[in-house]
Amino acid sequence: MSAILSANEAVARIAYRCSNVVISVQPALNVESGFSTHLRAQQKLKIPNLVSARHSEIRTFRKNVDPFISAFQPLREGNLVTVLTTSSTLLSAVPHLYKLSEYPLVIHVILEPHEHPDFSEISAIRQCGFIFLQSETTQEAQDIALTAHALAIRSGKGVIHFFDTANSQDDEAIEPERERVAKVLLDNTAVQAISRLRVESSSVYVDDGHKASVLQSSGMTPAPGPDRTASNESPGTASPNRAPNSTHQDLTSGTSSRRRSSSDSRPTISSATSVESVVSRPVSSEDILDIIQDIWNKLDKLTGRTYRPFQYTGPPDAELALFVFGSTGILVDELITPYTPLESKSLGLVTARLYRPWIASVFSEAIPSSVKRIAVLEQIRRKTTKWGPVLLDVLMGLRGGQSQAHAPMVVGYQLGHLEPSTARQAIRGIIQNLQSQAPVQNLEVGTSSVPKPQSREIPEQPKVESAYYKILDQIFGQRLYVANRAENSDAGVSAAVLASPEYGFGSLLARIDRRERFIREVEEATRSREFVTDSPRAWLSKWALSLKDKEKCNELAPEVIVRLQTDGSRLAEDLLSTRSLFFSESRWLIGSDAWSYDLGNSGVHHVIASGANINMLIIDSQPYTERAAADATRRKKDIGLYAMNFGNAYVASVAVYGSYTQVLEAMIEADRFDGPSVVVAFLPYHKENDSPLVVLQETKKAVDLGYWPLYRWNPFNEEQNGMPNFVLDSERIRMELEEFLKRDNQLSQLMKRQPDFAATLSESYGSEVRALQKRNAKDAYNAMLEGLYGAPMTIVYASDNGNAESLAKRLGNRGKARGLKTMVMAMDDYPIEDLSTEENIVMVTSTAGQGEFPQNGRPFWESVKNAGDLDLVNVRYAVFALGDSHYWPRKEDKIYYNKPGKDLDSRIALLGGKRLTDVGLGDDQDPDAYQTGYSDWEPKLWQALGVDKIEGLPEEPRELTNEDIKIESNYLRGTIVEGLADSSTGAITASDAQLTKFHGTYQQDDRDLRDDRKAQGLEPAYSFMIRCRLNGGVATPSQWLQMDAVSSEHGNGTMKLTTRQTFQFHGVVKGKLKPAMRGINKALMTTLAACGDVNRNVMVSTIPTKSAFHRDVHQVSAKISDHLLPATTAYHEIWIKDDDNKNTQVAGNAVVDQEPLYGPTYLPRKFKITIAVPPHNDTDVYAHDVGLIAIKNDQDRLEGFNVLAGGGMGVTHNNKKTYPRTGSMLGYVEAAQVHVVCEKIMLVQRDNGDRKNRKHARLKYTIDDMGVDIFKGKVEDELGFRFGSPRPFKFLSNIDTFGWQRDETGLNHFTMFIENGRVEDTAEFQMKTSLREIAKIHNGEFRLSPNQHLVLSNVADSELNTIKYMLKEYKLDNVHFSGLRLSSSACVAFPTCGLAMAESERYLPELITKLEQCLEDNGLRHDSIVMRMTGCPNGCARPWLAEVAFVGKAYGAYNMYLGGGYHGQRLNKLYRSSIQEDEILEIMKPLLSRYSKERKEGEKFGDFVIRIRMIKPTTEGKTFHEDVAEEESEEEA
């Protein structure tokens, strides 16, 4: 066990070991306190505490959010609670301390400031009822901390242990406390009594009547004898029970002058001779003294270390003594030095170990009788009375314990800052004054001016919080005045005061008063003759007359300032000294959710009640996910509702990561409102340095589920503008509210008709909804099965990808065929209370994440895992688990293979269940995947159930496949129209969801919200992604504007520029699908065949420097795209035609379409075509089904194409039958023939592709199965001619060239960086708005890059300066990012992609940020390294061709691939599997450093890692899984 190096560490360790709950108070959540790092170190050891054999719970709070509130609930539930804090939090906690003192709460306090502590806070709260203990050295800190916990447990009282860290900073390391010692001191009987404590109270603001008490038998006869404090017998332990009022001396009385007499007359259990009855009384000072002396006696016996309430050090015959209430270190060091002056030899030193209760008699006994004079040194800087509190304590103690005639003289001193070099001189001065005939009282020792610490403690403003500040700056500019900005330099004002609403309010009132005086000064100046010219007077008059019109006033202000500057007179200079007052300021007071608690709310009340024109922005940072775990007593005020009740204030509730536009509207409206305004802003984070991704996820949950509604309230809006006073801006809540109101109206009518049922009908419909759903579903199923024969079999499943669900349902059908009464349901739909009543239950579960249950199985597992009284002795069960034995390649991680199923099997058996058969394990690595294990397991189940020999079983219906869906769809119609009309759900059927892909839209749900919505009994937050078909990625400015409008009006307000060179919209709810499609059609664009088993968007290199050549190639792409477009009229019929313009239905079927190219089943899988123009391979030509390499002639015009076929990116993790592949060269064709060549390649794939296994259906597998030559021959047979020999070409790069370029025709092109293609407005960057403004004046093209960037093309010289100015103004001209960032790309992944296993678009920028300093340090900032990330292995961002790639494996875990070709010509290979961020950084940083030092001239990163043999090259797709750097172990844990 390592040594203890500091007092902080010693105290934190004791606190963790002796508590059930530890409340850690920090300056900010990302700023460590003196205790927090040591607490986490203890937590990582996973050692149970000494009081409950459980792991202690650590709860962290910021110091400004009233942390002591959080102690009430766990204390009232019988927990031992410790608070670790600093002295700066104590004064504000006084209202709580009086009540908390009656509970066994321990508060360990580091005195502040750390370098030169002030004991003022301790003396200020000395009468709050707590016991106070002080320690000075590291060893004392450990022992006194242990004493504090033992004392709190045995007395039932609160204990504050305070210490000065500077006092012990030079101490030597000490040994940790021995567990045996701690267990002896901690009274287990008292611990058990406390654990049974339950105090019912719903509020921390009402006295619950609880009192710490001690049990006493009435009728006791005290036994005379010596003072019990010297005895080794343990006094009676105090009881935590409530006690009636008693007149016995209480602890809060502070001092006792009759210590011996009162204690001798108090009965205890050990001295009782007779007992009549037992009563309880409050714990007294004498009880405390008895208990603490007993604790210290035991500590002395066990360790040899002695402690007393008052510690005296010095000669026994000393005549002078120093009593120090402060830092003793320097004084002690000086007194024990061998060079101590003679006058100090007879000087004693006294310190208080037990500061409260102050026992006068014990203090007087601690002072040698020889002492004639005592100097009392108090280190209290904020002194409010002439005589210090400790001086008065000493005087009372001496006069109460000794006769007045013999009481020593007491002289008070103020202990200031002492340097070691002046300590001896200080002691001399103390002694000289003390020995003088008439000592001077209150002399200052040392200096009162304390050296300032290195940094003023103002917690750094959270980075995420800057969003709201930036918005205010953007809106109001120089008009903005924030009264309490953290960076304001207010001399003498502490950070705590600066952050208070009272201070800010006062500051703003002063500001308002100053402007009124300024206006009067201006009015006087208009009549003055002191100006040099007449111009200032005229402009000042205009300004003064416009004061009531803010906008006009602000327009005139710059003009007035210019005239005054020109005038140059003394009067002009005076007015210019406060020029900001010419503007009608937007005055703001910015605070946190700390203002929502009682201790911070008074200032908010003052602002609202004043009616002053002041705006408050209150930022609430509590995450939605913490609100349930939050202490019920920590209820914040709803400031929005509080302000609305006043009736005179504008109120808005906003969330910048929920609706940026609504934030703008609210702030502008607040500024315009004449009166107080309150904007409550949501910005949730767990720590102040949380990433924007965390904030976004938390915001979405809170807004969507109604925890944080978005609204605006103007009490005078209806009266003044005829508009509603209240506007609900939360779109999803508004829609659900409308539905609720409809139902509520029906319910109200029903209640009127049936008053007897009114109470039942109006019950809360919140927490019970889910339970009722489960119960009703199961009861209905049971009722349906009643008439069936055979044994019952319940099947529950947990599934994340559908396999477990499909298997469970198939098993259910087979059970029915064998005569069993089967019931199948998801685990989270199953009422767990029925488990013990089941006869036969089968559980099927897949494996998610790091060996976790899928989401719909977690509540079931948690219930089973934590159920201690679940009796399953009459239950027979079986478990089948689905997993992948190669998913975790490292041996230590093999435990995750099928872990949910194994755990469930073991737990059910432990609860008494009887296995029908051993747990079945389905492995994706088996020849038939999980079916191999399942085929062995199922017969054993039937055998155990006695239904294995049933004859004449019916043939099972074949599962519906995508091929079935297509052929039954009537050329892509299906029941899409009916599904869109169904308002009961936000979704469409599974079959229609497959068909809508052909129409360019995917059904998705918001995965950030999925779990929380499910927990509330709501369906997923369904929405749709729409992808446009935009061949070559070329759009006109008018099309850009229309796409911008579609995203704002129908989507989530953002646009995604995809890796397929087109627009993608997310968050389109079902009701807006059709308007969105029509909006796209309005721009002469379509979404048909943007997705689905057809040829998709045709891609083209952007080639800004060769406009004529680009035009040639783009025309070819358009020809190919149109030639291969599906012929069905279903798209136009469903999305574009009005309801009264439908095709006529004939005999129940729609007008029959035909597909000359595709046929009724279309293609086996998707089909992608791309065109690359050497030397730029920005389209990744090798990665597609058909890759066309453009060949130019001598005139730099298009001649023909080299044709590649068989590229593809889709892979399934750990399924080696799937792999990425680069295209194979077929040969050369003329440009005029290429569209036909693409058709014939597609038709060979149509007729030969695998339609049974979609994972094997892409063209790449068809070619590998057939062989390149055979496939090429079939295509040539279809063409009727042979491919020519490939023409020479050379690729140099597959990334974009950023910045301005000029083409051969003199037109200009600017390639701008759009990170991962996301076009949106944020507080930091209004990209979407900026591009909209540019599109309004641009006359050229917008070219979407295959790397998700944007090219502003065909800018004429006449427009160049205007465009450059706008790019600069809007910050779109910034391309000075690191080469790694410029070369990066990511797919969408979470939250909308249903296939995502990990973050991608939202995480890659953060990862790159964490690598950029390493790049800078190694001189690699400008080097292009192609890095790509995807959330799953389907390869949307083409990760397999990147030099370094990260492919999501589980949330937060990625497979790492290295060695891709920089030109996109070579596949990479697996380097590490399932690694997280810390491992990624551990690999990448040294590797980048090595690359910087060891690379050859011009050597690319992908080539480098192969040359140094870090990874082997992938020569073709079929070898992708061979020779990987991290072999997957065949061994199972």
PDB file of C-alpha atoms in Angstrom, residues 96 245-246 264 447 469 544 564 676 761 911 946 1045 1133 1153 1226 1232 1532:
ATOM      1  CA  HIS A  96     -28.626  24.259   6.100  1.00  0.00           C
ATOM      2  CA  ASN A 245     -37.443  18.655  24.026  1.00  0.00           C
ATOM      3  CA  SER A 246     -35.090  18.614  26.967  1.00  0.00           C
ATOM      4  CA  ASP A 264     -20.311  13.524  37.362  1.00  0.00           C
ATOM      5  CA  THR A 447       1.508  41.698   7.621  1.00  0.00           C
ATOM      6  CA  TYR A 469     -22.171  34.873 -25.405  1.00  0.00           C
ATOM      7  CA  ALA A 544     -31.545  63.579 -28.168  1.00  0.00           C
ATOM      8  CA  LEU A 564     -17.413  65.169 -32.004  1.00  0.00           C
ATOM      9  CA  PRO A 676     -37.480  42.953 -17.337  1.00  0.00           C
ATOM     10  CA  LEU A 761     -60.174   8.777 -15.866  1.00  0.00           C
ATOM     11  CA  LEU A 911     -32.509 -18.209  -8.563  1.00  0.00           C
ATOM     12  CA  GLY A 946     -41.558 -33.888 -24.875  1.00  0.00           C
ATOM     13  CA  ALA A1045     -35.488  26.298 -48.076  1.00  0.00           C
ATOM     14  CA  GLU A1133     -47.783   9.438 -58.915  1.00  0.00           C
ATOM     15  CA  ASP A1153     -45.707   0.095 -65.669  1.00  0.00           C
ATOM     16  CA  LEU A1226     -11.839  -4.018 -68.286  1.00  0.00           C
ATOM     17  CA  ALA A1232     -20.036   8.007 -77.187  1.00  0.00           C
ATOM     18  CA  GLU A1532     -12.698 -18.668 -26.467  1.00  0.00           C
TER      19      GLU A1532
END
